[in-house]
Amino acid sequence: MVEPLVSDNFEIWALREGYFYLDGGTMFGIVPKIIWEKKAPADRLNRICLATNFLLIRTPKGNILVETGLGENWPAKFREIYAIDLTPGLKRALKEVGIGPEDINFVINTHLHFDHCGHNTEKRGDDFLPTFPRALYLIQKGEWEAALNPNERDKSSYLEANFLPLMKAGQVELIEGDKEIMPGVKIVLTPGHTAFHQSVLISDGTKEIFFAGDLVPTSAHIGLSYIMSYDLFPTETLKTKKWWLNQAVEKNWIVAYVHDPSCFFSLVKKDKDKFVVVPFEGF
Ligand SMILES: [Zn+2]
């Protein structure tokens, strides 16, 4: 079992819901395959393996979940296209560390694409209900509006069952911009992947963890030009990524990766103008 990062104010568990596969070319944007395949080998359908990682932050003031993965409501066709493997699954991963759905007080989704909020809700009978009955779900207002009015390019990424039932249940707080949700846990706006994508910065005053979300989905995306084709505003991603990775280098942050199948955390350094991943050995 993974060990948590323990500090004076909190305990951070990096957990994994499961795996899925996406087209490698799409995942690396303009970077040619001859270069990216060294970092992420492709299968015969040109897909690369990705994980759905999430954080459980335990604090004296409550438990926070960052991301809820793909969820379980997938028709066979999509399970096949994306080769979805929900081992162990989000609830089981939480159960293994002694946490039940009713123990979660806050859920943060970096954005509302289906691979980040899939387990926000669960199907019970014909309805979808919040998976975490006592949680407040913290979502950017702009992201909420984008999810309700998707365009032809991003509408397949938004599934209403992942978020509409939360509002119906009165469990959504729509945030505008940055927000400290409790001492040491801050939501920060990191636009580019979507216009209102958000990340999470966790700090105990000396150690800081930056959960980048799809701003830097895996450690293989540390290079500035490694930007997914899914990103709606790639030049904005570039600007945002440059600023936050410079912060990570200067302040020696631990960067957490939502989709990396083999690495939850790393440090980052700068080699001339290039950002480079440095293995994280622990607190
Ligand atoms: Zn994603």
PDB file of C-alpha atoms and ligand atoms in Angstrom:
ATOM      1  CA  MET A   1       0.000   0.000   0.000  1.00  0.00           C
ATOM      2  CA  VAL A   2       1.117   3.556  -0.641  1.00  0.00           C
ATOM      3  CA  GLU A   3       2.274   5.627   2.302  1.00  0.00           C
ATOM      4  CA  PRO A   4       0.816   9.081   2.889  1.00  0.00           C
ATOM      5  CA  LEU A   5       2.837  12.271   2.957  1.00  0.00           C
ATOM      6  CA  VAL A   6       2.465  13.342   6.556  1.00  0.00           C
ATOM      7  CA  SER A   7       2.961  16.873   7.794  1.00  0.00           C
ATOM      8  CA  ASP A   8       1.915  18.788  10.922  1.00  0.00           C
ATOM      9  CA  ASN A   9      -1.383  19.932   9.427  1.00  0.00           C
ATOM     10  CA  PHE A  10      -2.362  17.146   7.093  1.00  0.00           C
ATOM     11  CA  GLU A  11      -1.906  13.718   5.659  1.00  0.00           C
ATOM     12  CA  ILE A  12      -1.898  13.398   1.893  1.00  0.00           C
ATOM     13  CA  TRP A  13      -2.694  10.108   0.234  1.00  0.00           C
ATOM     14  CA  ALA A  14      -2.013   9.704  -3.488  1.00  0.00           C
ATOM     15  CA  LEU A  15      -4.485   7.076  -4.635  1.00  0.00           C
ATOM     16  CA  ARG A  16      -5.394   5.512  -7.955  1.00  0.00           C
ATOM     17  CA  GLU A  17      -8.814   4.686  -9.298  1.00  0.00           C
ATOM     18  CA  GLY A  18      -7.590   2.762 -12.354  1.00  0.00           C
ATOM     19  CA  TYR A  19      -6.310   3.108 -15.887  1.00  0.00           C
ATOM     20  CA  PHE A  20      -7.480   4.061 -19.349  1.00  0.00           C
ATOM     21  CA  TYR A  21      -5.913   4.527 -22.760  1.00  0.00           C
ATOM     22  CA  LEU A  22      -5.970   7.569 -25.011  1.00  0.00           C
ATOM     23  CA  ASP A  23      -4.455   8.281 -28.402  1.00  0.00           C
ATOM     24  CA  GLY A  24      -0.785   9.106 -27.864  1.00  0.00           C
ATOM     25  CA  GLY A  25      -0.711  11.719 -30.630  1.00  0.00           C
ATOM     26  CA  THR A  26      -3.613  13.586 -29.049  1.00  0.00           C
ATOM     27  CA  MET A  27      -1.973  13.413 -25.625  1.00  0.00           C
ATOM     28  CA  PHE A  28       1.241  15.052 -26.840  1.00  0.00           C
ATOM     29  CA  GLY A  29      -0.129  17.618 -29.301  1.00  0.00           C
ATOM     30  CA  ILE A  30       2.553  18.879 -31.679  1.00  0.00           C
ATOM     31  CA  VAL A  31       5.328  16.671 -30.320  1.00  0.00           C
ATOM     32  CA  PRO A  32       6.178  13.991 -32.939  1.00  0.00           C
ATOM     33  CA  LYS A  33       5.667  10.331 -32.047  1.00  0.00           C
ATOM     34  CA  ILE A  34       9.346   9.540 -32.616  1.00  0.00           C
ATOM     35  CA  ILE A  35      10.024  11.717 -29.563  1.00  0.00           C
ATOM     36  CA  TRP A  36       7.047  11.055 -27.249  1.00  0.00           C
ATOM     37  CA  GLU A  37       7.021   7.280 -27.673  1.00  0.00           C
ATOM     38  CA  LYS A  38      10.310   7.082 -25.790  1.00  0.00           C
ATOM     39  CA  LYS A  39       8.488   8.416 -22.743  1.00  0.00           C
ATOM     40  CA  ALA A  40       5.111   6.738 -23.271  1.00  0.00           C
ATOM     41  CA  PRO A  41       5.092   3.599 -25.433  1.00  0.00           C
ATOM     42  CA  ALA A  42       2.017   3.219 -27.658  1.00  0.00           C
ATOM     43  CA  ASP A  43      -0.057   0.065 -28.100  1.00  0.00           C
ATOM     44  CA  ARG A  44      -1.015  -1.300 -31.555  1.00  0.00           C
ATOM     45  CA  LEU A  45      -3.874   1.226 -31.737  1.00  0.00           C
ATOM     46  CA  ASN A  46      -1.449   4.073 -30.978  1.00  0.00           C
ATOM     47  CA  ARG A  47      -2.911   4.508 -27.499  1.00  0.00           C
ATOM     48  CA  ILE A  48      -0.892   5.185 -24.366  1.00  0.00           C
ATOM     49  CA  CYS A  49      -1.639   4.067 -20.832  1.00  0.00           C
ATOM     50  CA  LEU A  50      -2.889   6.727 -18.432  1.00  0.00           C
ATOM     51  CA  ALA A  51      -3.979   6.494 -14.838  1.00  0.00           C
ATOM     52  CA  THR A  52      -6.760   8.251 -12.972  1.00  0.00           C
ATOM     53  CA  ASN A  53      -4.941   9.348  -9.843  1.00  0.00           C
ATOM     54  CA  PHE A  54      -6.567  11.370  -7.087  1.00  0.00           C
ATOM     55  CA  LEU A  55      -5.613  12.856  -3.741  1.00  0.00           C
ATOM     56  CA  LEU A  56      -7.169  12.353  -0.359  1.00  0.00           C
ATOM     57  CA  ILE A  57      -6.164  15.185   1.961  1.00  0.00           C
ATOM     58  CA  ARG A  58      -6.926  14.450   5.617  1.00  0.00           C
ATOM     59  CA  THR A  59      -6.933  17.503   7.854  1.00  0.00           C
ATOM     60  CA  PRO A  60      -8.276  18.199  11.358  1.00  0.00           C
ATOM     61  CA  LYS A  61     -10.997  20.267   9.665  1.00  0.00           C
ATOM     62  CA  GLY A  62     -12.180  17.576   7.289  1.00  0.00           C
ATOM     63  CA  ASN A  63     -11.286  15.308   4.425  1.00  0.00           C
ATOM     64  CA  ILE A  64     -10.807  16.625   0.919  1.00  0.00           C
ATOM     65  CA  LEU A  65     -10.874  14.642  -2.293  1.00  0.00           C
ATOM     66  CA  VAL A  66      -9.133  16.086  -5.331  1.00  0.00           C
ATOM     67  CA  GLU A  67     -10.633  14.557  -8.522  1.00  0.00           C
ATOM     68  CA  THR A  68     -12.958  11.569  -8.730  1.00  0.00           C
ATOM     69  CA  GLY A  69     -11.677   9.732 -11.808  1.00  0.00           C
ATOM     70  CA  LEU A  70     -13.725   8.017 -14.507  1.00  0.00           C
ATOM     71  CA  GLY A  71     -16.480   6.485 -12.402  1.00  0.00           C
ATOM     72  CA  GLU A  72     -18.227   3.248 -13.156  1.00  0.00           C
ATOM     73  CA  ASN A  73     -21.070   4.179 -15.445  1.00  0.00           C
ATOM     74  CA  TRP A  74     -19.482   3.265 -18.776  1.00  0.00           C
ATOM     75  CA  PRO A  75     -21.213   1.385 -21.606  1.00  0.00           C
ATOM     76  CA  ALA A  76     -19.227  -1.569 -22.988  1.00  0.00           C
ATOM     77  CA  LYS A  77     -18.408   0.345 -26.189  1.00  0.00           C
ATOM     78  CA  PHE A  78     -16.597   3.124 -24.308  1.00  0.00           C
ATOM     79  CA  ARG A  79     -14.873   0.707 -21.950  1.00  0.00           C
ATOM     80  CA  GLU A  80     -13.399  -0.835 -25.071  1.00  0.00           C
ATOM     81  CA  ILE A  81     -12.479   2.392 -26.898  1.00  0.00           C
ATOM     82  CA  TYR A  82     -10.689   3.742 -23.833  1.00  0.00           C
ATOM     83  CA  ALA A  83      -9.636   0.298 -22.475  1.00  0.00           C
ATOM     84  CA  ILE A  84     -10.968   1.344 -19.080  1.00  0.00           C
ATOM     85  CA  ASP A  85      -9.656  -0.746 -16.202  1.00  0.00           C
ATOM     86  CA  LEU A  86     -11.101   0.350 -12.877  1.00  0.00           C
ATOM     87  CA  THR A  87      -8.747  -1.556 -10.629  1.00  0.00           C
ATOM     88  CA  PRO A  88      -9.178  -0.987  -7.767  1.00  0.00           C
ATOM     89  CA  GLY A  89     -11.857   1.693  -8.328  1.00  0.00           C
ATOM     90  CA  LEU A  90     -12.251   4.902  -6.379  1.00  0.00           C
ATOM     91  CA  LYS A  91     -14.388   3.681  -3.485  1.00  0.00           C
ATOM     92  CA  ARG A  92     -12.249   0.604  -2.971  1.00  0.00           C
ATOM     93  CA  ALA A  93      -9.058   2.706  -3.012  1.00  0.00           C
ATOM     94  CA  LEU A  94     -10.611   4.927  -0.318  1.00  0.00           C
ATOM     95  CA  LYS A  95     -11.838   1.955   1.683  1.00  0.00           C
ATOM     96  CA  GLU A  96      -8.329   0.519   1.734  1.00  0.00           C
ATOM     97  CA  VAL A  97      -7.201   3.588   3.665  1.00  0.00           C
ATOM     98  CA  GLY A  98     -10.216   3.500   5.971  1.00  0.00           C
ATOM     99  CA  ILE A  99     -12.362   6.163   4.337  1.00  0.00           C
ATOM    100  CA  GLY A 100     -16.021   5.767   3.380  1.00  0.00           C
ATOM    101  CA  PRO A 101     -18.069   8.078   1.108  1.00  0.00           C
ATOM    102  CA  GLU A 102     -19.686   9.770   4.130  1.00  0.00           C
ATOM    103  CA  ASP A 103     -16.246  10.776   5.469  1.00  0.00           C
ATOM    104  CA  ILE A 104     -15.558  13.168   2.585  1.00  0.00           C
ATOM    105  CA  ASN A 105     -16.275  16.845   3.348  1.00  0.00           C
ATOM    106  CA  PHE A 106     -15.043  18.538   0.170  1.00  0.00           C
ATOM    107  CA  VAL A 107     -14.575  17.396  -3.418  1.00  0.00           C
ATOM    108  CA  ILE A 108     -12.480  19.461  -5.796  1.00  0.00           C
ATOM    109  CA  ASN A 109     -12.690  18.771  -9.535  1.00  0.00           C
ATOM    110  CA  THR A 110      -9.986  20.505 -11.576  1.00  0.00           C
ATOM    111  CA  HIS A 111     -12.585  20.664 -14.350  1.00  0.00           C
ATOM    112  CA  LEU A 112     -15.656  18.713 -15.449  1.00  0.00           C
ATOM    113  CA  HIS A 113     -14.274  16.464 -18.196  1.00  0.00           C
ATOM    114  CA  PHE A 114     -15.443  12.898 -17.647  1.00  0.00           C
ATOM    115  CA  ASP A 115     -12.071  11.554 -16.515  1.00  0.00           C
ATOM    116  CA  HIS A 116     -11.918  14.015 -13.584  1.00  0.00           C
ATOM    117  CA  CYS A 117     -15.428  13.917 -12.138  1.00  0.00           C
ATOM    118  CA  GLY A 118     -16.778  10.512 -13.164  1.00  0.00           C
ATOM    119  CA  HIS A 119     -17.315   9.334  -9.630  1.00  0.00           C
ATOM    120  CA  ASN A 120     -18.905  12.560  -8.397  1.00  0.00           C
ATOM    121  CA  THR A 121     -22.207  10.713  -8.722  1.00  0.00           C
ATOM    122  CA  GLU A 122     -23.462   7.147  -8.748  1.00  0.00           C
ATOM    123  CA  LYS A 123     -26.405   5.486 -10.413  1.00  0.00           C
ATOM    124  CA  ARG A 124     -29.100   4.386  -7.978  1.00  0.00           C
ATOM    125  CA  GLY A 125     -32.125   2.991  -9.779  1.00  0.00           C
ATOM    126  CA  ASP A 126     -32.821   5.403 -12.637  1.00  0.00           C
ATOM    127  CA  ASP A 127     -31.224   8.383 -10.917  1.00  0.00           C
ATOM    128  CA  PHE A 128     -27.730   9.668 -10.373  1.00  0.00           C
ATOM    129  CA  LEU A 129     -27.016  10.819  -6.836  1.00  0.00           C
ATOM    130  CA  PRO A 130     -23.923  12.356  -5.223  1.00  0.00           C
ATOM    131  CA  THR A 131     -21.427   9.625  -4.299  1.00  0.00           C
ATOM    132  CA  PHE A 132     -20.326  11.625  -1.258  1.00  0.00           C
ATOM    133  CA  PRO A 133     -23.517  12.502   0.649  1.00  0.00           C
ATOM    134  CA  ARG A 134     -21.953  15.047   3.025  1.00  0.00           C
ATOM    135  CA  ALA A 135     -19.502  16.701   0.640  1.00  0.00           C
ATOM    136  CA  LEU A 136     -19.507  20.157  -0.828  1.00  0.00           C
ATOM    137  CA  TYR A 137     -18.286  19.987  -4.425  1.00  0.00           C
ATOM    138  CA  LEU A 138     -16.074  22.948  -5.332  1.00  0.00           C
ATOM    139  CA  ILE A 139     -16.275  23.849  -9.012  1.00  0.00           C
ATOM    140  CA  GLN A 140     -15.306  27.004 -10.924  1.00  0.00           C
ATOM    141  CA  LYS A 141     -18.365  28.946 -12.027  1.00  0.00           C
ATOM    142  CA  GLY A 142     -16.909  29.419 -15.526  1.00  0.00           C
ATOM    143  CA  GLU A 143     -16.234  25.692 -15.843  1.00  0.00           C
ATOM    144  CA  TRP A 144     -19.785  24.927 -14.741  1.00  0.00           C
ATOM    145  CA  GLU A 145     -21.158  27.240 -17.436  1.00  0.00           C
ATOM    146  CA  ALA A 146     -18.847  25.750 -20.078  1.00  0.00           C
ATOM    147  CA  ALA A 147     -19.990  22.243 -19.122  1.00  0.00           C
ATOM    148  CA  LEU A 148     -23.629  23.249 -19.527  1.00  0.00           C
ATOM    149  CA  ASN A 149     -22.996  24.918 -22.895  1.00  0.00           C
ATOM    150  CA  PRO A 150     -20.320  22.815 -24.582  1.00  0.00           C
ATOM    151  CA  ASN A 151     -19.357  23.355 -28.189  1.00  0.00           C
ATOM    152  CA  GLU A 152     -19.108  20.698 -30.895  1.00  0.00           C
ATOM    153  CA  ARG A 153     -15.457  20.089 -30.054  1.00  0.00           C
ATOM    154  CA  ASP A 154     -15.727  19.482 -26.322  1.00  0.00           C
ATOM    155  CA  LYS A 155     -19.269  18.212 -25.832  1.00  0.00           C
ATOM    156  CA  SER A 156     -18.201  14.559 -25.735  1.00  0.00           C
ATOM    157  CA  SER A 157     -15.987  15.403 -22.728  1.00  0.00           C
ATOM    158  CA  TYR A 158     -18.886  16.619 -20.566  1.00  0.00           C
ATOM    159  CA  LEU A 159     -21.441  14.155 -19.191  1.00  0.00           C
ATOM    160  CA  GLU A 160     -24.259  15.907 -17.347  1.00  0.00           C
ATOM    161  CA  ALA A 161     -24.824  12.941 -15.017  1.00  0.00           C
ATOM    162  CA  ASN A 162     -21.415  13.741 -13.478  1.00  0.00           C
ATOM    163  CA  PHE A 163     -22.448  17.193 -12.272  1.00  0.00           C
ATOM    164  CA  LEU A 164     -26.129  18.156 -12.660  1.00  0.00           C
ATOM    165  CA  PRO A 165     -27.336  15.872  -9.822  1.00  0.00           C
ATOM    166  CA  LEU A 166     -24.920  17.641  -7.450  1.00  0.00           C
ATOM    167  CA  MET A 167     -26.640  20.967  -8.007  1.00  0.00           C
ATOM    168  CA  LYS A 168     -30.041  19.356  -7.580  1.00  0.00           C
ATOM    169  CA  ALA A 169     -28.855  17.998  -4.242  1.00  0.00           C
ATOM    170  CA  GLY A 170     -27.626  21.457  -3.171  1.00  0.00           C
ATOM    171  CA  GLN A 171     -24.037  20.235  -2.846  1.00  0.00           C
ATOM    172  CA  VAL A 172     -22.216  22.574  -5.236  1.00  0.00           C
ATOM    173  CA  GLU A 173     -20.279  25.709  -4.427  1.00  0.00           C
ATOM    174  CA  LEU A 174     -19.409  27.651  -7.550  1.00  0.00           C
ATOM    175  CA  ILE A 175     -16.097  29.424  -7.097  1.00  0.00           C
ATOM    176  CA  GLU A 176     -14.847  32.450  -8.981  1.00  0.00           C
ATOM    177  CA  GLY A 177     -11.059  32.473  -9.180  1.00  0.00           C
ATOM    178  CA  ASP A 178      -8.639  31.473  -6.413  1.00  0.00           C
ATOM    179  CA  LYS A 179      -9.942  30.386  -3.036  1.00  0.00           C
ATOM    180  CA  GLU A 180      -8.379  29.117   0.166  1.00  0.00           C
ATOM    181  CA  ILE A 181     -10.807  26.463   1.340  1.00  0.00           C
ATOM    182  CA  MET A 182      -9.062  25.892   4.649  1.00  0.00           C
ATOM    183  CA  PRO A 183      -5.693  26.990   6.013  1.00  0.00           C
ATOM    184  CA  GLY A 184      -3.052  25.501   3.736  1.00  0.00           C
ATOM    185  CA  VAL A 185      -5.359  24.230   1.001  1.00  0.00           C
ATOM    186  CA  LYS A 186      -5.876  26.629  -1.870  1.00  0.00           C
ATOM    187  CA  ILE A 187      -7.655  26.344  -5.199  1.00  0.00           C
ATOM    188  CA  VAL A 188      -5.863  28.295  -7.942  1.00  0.00           C
ATOM    189  CA  LEU A 189      -7.022  29.103 -11.439  1.00  0.00           C
ATOM    190  CA  THR A 190      -4.792  27.517 -14.119  1.00  0.00           C
ATOM    191  CA  PRO A 191      -6.466  28.224 -17.470  1.00  0.00           C
ATOM    192  CA  GLY A 192      -5.614  26.635 -20.809  1.00  0.00           C
ATOM    193  CA  HIS A 193      -6.887  23.063 -20.896  1.00  0.00           C
ATOM    194  CA  THR A 194     -10.263  24.697 -20.353  1.00  0.00           C
ATOM    195  CA  ALA A 195     -10.839  28.408 -19.755  1.00  0.00           C
ATOM    196  CA  PHE A 196     -11.501  27.859 -16.034  1.00  0.00           C
ATOM    197  CA  HIS A 197      -9.342  24.850 -15.216  1.00  0.00           C
ATOM    198  CA  GLN A 198      -8.221  24.912 -11.565  1.00  0.00           C
ATOM    199  CA  SER A 199      -5.346  23.304  -9.664  1.00  0.00           C
ATOM    200  CA  VAL A 200      -4.730  22.794  -5.947  1.00  0.00           C
ATOM    201  CA  LEU A 201      -1.840  24.058  -3.849  1.00  0.00           C
ATOM    202  CA  ILE A 202      -1.360  22.428  -0.450  1.00  0.00           C
ATOM    203  CA  SER A 203       1.084  23.925   2.023  1.00  0.00           C
ATOM    204  CA  ASP A 204       2.021  23.491   5.669  1.00  0.00           C
ATOM    205  CA  GLY A 205       4.318  26.503   5.564  1.00  0.00           C
ATOM    206  CA  THR A 206       7.441  24.556   4.656  1.00  0.00           C
ATOM    207  CA  LYS A 207       6.381  21.773   2.311  1.00  0.00           C
ATOM    208  CA  GLU A 208       4.178  22.448  -0.679  1.00  0.00           C
ATOM    209  CA  ILE A 209       2.380  20.172  -3.082  1.00  0.00           C
ATOM    210  CA  PHE A 210       0.994  21.363  -6.395  1.00  0.00           C
ATOM    211  CA  PHE A 211      -1.729  19.192  -7.894  1.00  0.00           C
ATOM    212  CA  ALA A 212      -1.569  20.372 -11.493  1.00  0.00           C
ATOM    213  CA  GLY A 213      -4.542  18.488 -12.979  1.00  0.00           C
ATOM    214  CA  ASP A 214      -4.523  18.580 -16.768  1.00  0.00           C
ATOM    215  CA  LEU A 215      -2.111  21.527 -16.801  1.00  0.00           C
ATOM    216  CA  VAL A 216       0.662  18.880 -16.541  1.00  0.00           C
ATOM    217  CA  PRO A 217      -1.191  15.537 -16.778  1.00  0.00           C
ATOM    218  CA  THR A 218       1.869  13.254 -16.513  1.00  0.00           C
ATOM    219  CA  SER A 219       5.554  13.698 -15.772  1.00  0.00           C
ATOM    220  CA  ALA A 220       6.166  13.107 -19.500  1.00  0.00           C
ATOM    221  CA  HIS A 221       4.393  16.452 -20.091  1.00  0.00           C
ATOM    222  CA  ILE A 222       6.931  18.528 -18.183  1.00  0.00           C
ATOM    223  CA  GLY A 223       8.373  20.025 -21.391  1.00  0.00           C
ATOM    224  CA  LEU A 224       6.694  23.311 -22.260  1.00  0.00           C
ATOM    225  CA  SER A 225       5.664  22.236 -25.768  1.00  0.00           C
ATOM    226  CA  TYR A 226       4.101  18.994 -24.510  1.00  0.00           C
ATOM    227  CA  ILE A 227       0.522  20.243 -24.559  1.00  0.00           C
ATOM    228  CA  MET A 228      -2.448  17.986 -25.238  1.00  0.00           C
ATOM    229  CA  SER A 229      -4.545  18.480 -28.376  1.00  0.00           C
ATOM    230  CA  TYR A 230      -7.556  18.407 -26.066  1.00  0.00           C
ATOM    231  CA  ASP A 231      -6.542  21.790 -24.678  1.00  0.00           C
ATOM    232  CA  LEU A 232      -8.977  24.448 -25.814  1.00  0.00           C
ATOM    233  CA  PHE A 233      -6.498  27.306 -25.383  1.00  0.00           C
ATOM    234  CA  PRO A 234      -3.002  25.865 -25.944  1.00  0.00           C
ATOM    235  CA  THR A 235      -1.142  29.183 -25.901  1.00  0.00           C
ATOM    236  CA  GLU A 236      -2.848  29.960 -22.588  1.00  0.00           C
ATOM    237  CA  THR A 237      -1.751  26.538 -21.298  1.00  0.00           C
ATOM    238  CA  LEU A 238       1.812  27.398 -22.317  1.00  0.00           C
ATOM    239  CA  LYS A 239       1.734  30.685 -20.421  1.00  0.00           C
ATOM    240  CA  THR A 240       0.097  29.160 -17.332  1.00  0.00           C
ATOM    241  CA  LYS A 241       2.404  26.144 -17.333  1.00  0.00           C
ATOM    242  CA  LYS A 242       5.540  28.274 -17.644  1.00  0.00           C
ATOM    243  CA  TRP A 243       4.512  30.435 -14.692  1.00  0.00           C
ATOM    244  CA  TRP A 244       3.551  27.568 -12.376  1.00  0.00           C
ATOM    245  CA  LEU A 245       6.530  25.350 -13.231  1.00  0.00           C
ATOM    246  CA  ASN A 246       8.863  28.280 -12.576  1.00  0.00           C
ATOM    247  CA  GLN A 247       7.200  28.592  -9.154  1.00  0.00           C
ATOM    248  CA  ALA A 248       7.632  24.852  -8.607  1.00  0.00           C
ATOM    249  CA  VAL A 249      11.357  25.076  -9.361  1.00  0.00           C
ATOM    250  CA  GLU A 250      11.955  28.192  -7.247  1.00  0.00           C
ATOM    251  CA  LYS A 251      10.000  26.958  -4.249  1.00  0.00           C
ATOM    252  CA  ASN A 252      10.936  23.290  -4.498  1.00  0.00           C
ATOM    253  CA  TRP A 253       7.311  22.186  -4.769  1.00  0.00           C
ATOM    254  CA  ILE A 254       6.252  18.592  -5.088  1.00  0.00           C
ATOM    255  CA  VAL A 255       4.193  18.301  -8.272  1.00  0.00           C
ATOM    256  CA  ALA A 256       1.361  15.730  -8.316  1.00  0.00           C
ATOM    257  CA  TYR A 257       0.248  14.169 -11.626  1.00  0.00           C
ATOM    258  CA  VAL A 258      -3.350  13.191 -12.275  1.00  0.00           C
ATOM    259  CA  HIS A 259      -2.766  10.821 -15.211  1.00  0.00           C
ATOM    260  CA  ASP A 260       0.744   9.458 -14.736  1.00  0.00           C
ATOM    261  CA  PRO A 261       0.590   5.631 -14.593  1.00  0.00           C
ATOM    262  CA  SER A 262       3.959   5.234 -12.889  1.00  0.00           C
ATOM    263  CA  CYS A 263       4.624   8.357 -10.845  1.00  0.00           C
ATOM    264  CA  PHE A 264       2.335  10.217  -8.453  1.00  0.00           C
ATOM    265  CA  PHE A 265       4.794  12.964  -7.494  1.00  0.00           C
ATOM    266  CA  SER A 266       8.024  14.543  -8.642  1.00  0.00           C
ATOM    267  CA  LEU A 267      10.139  17.583  -8.088  1.00  0.00           C
ATOM    268  CA  VAL A 268      11.078  19.825 -10.988  1.00  0.00           C
ATOM    269  CA  LYS A 269      14.323  21.545 -11.874  1.00  0.00           C
ATOM    270  CA  LYS A 270      15.443  23.767 -14.677  1.00  0.00           C
ATOM    271  CA  ASP A 271      18.266  22.769 -16.983  1.00  0.00           C
ATOM    272  CA  LYS A 272      19.074  25.938 -18.971  1.00  0.00           C
ATOM    273  CA  ASP A 273      15.604  26.788 -20.344  1.00  0.00           C
ATOM    274  CA  LYS A 274      14.124  23.320 -20.006  1.00  0.00           C
ATOM    275  CA  PHE A 275      12.070  21.904 -17.164  1.00  0.00           C
ATOM    276  CA  VAL A 276      13.230  18.474 -16.036  1.00  0.00           C
ATOM    277  CA  VAL A 277      11.595  15.932 -13.724  1.00  0.00           C
ATOM    278  CA  VAL A 278      13.515  15.061 -10.568  1.00  0.00           C
ATOM    279  CA  PRO A 279      12.426  11.903  -8.700  1.00  0.00           C
ATOM    280  CA  PHE A 280      10.705  12.594  -5.381  1.00  0.00           C
ATOM    281  CA  GLU A 281      12.113  10.502  -2.570  1.00  0.00           C
ATOM    282  CA  GLY A 282       9.728  11.515   0.222  1.00  0.00           C
ATOM    283  CA  PHE A 283       9.284  14.323   2.750  1.00  0.00           C
TER     284      PHE A 283
HETATM  285 ZN    ZN B   1      -7.829  14.513 -17.977  1.00  0.00          ZN
END
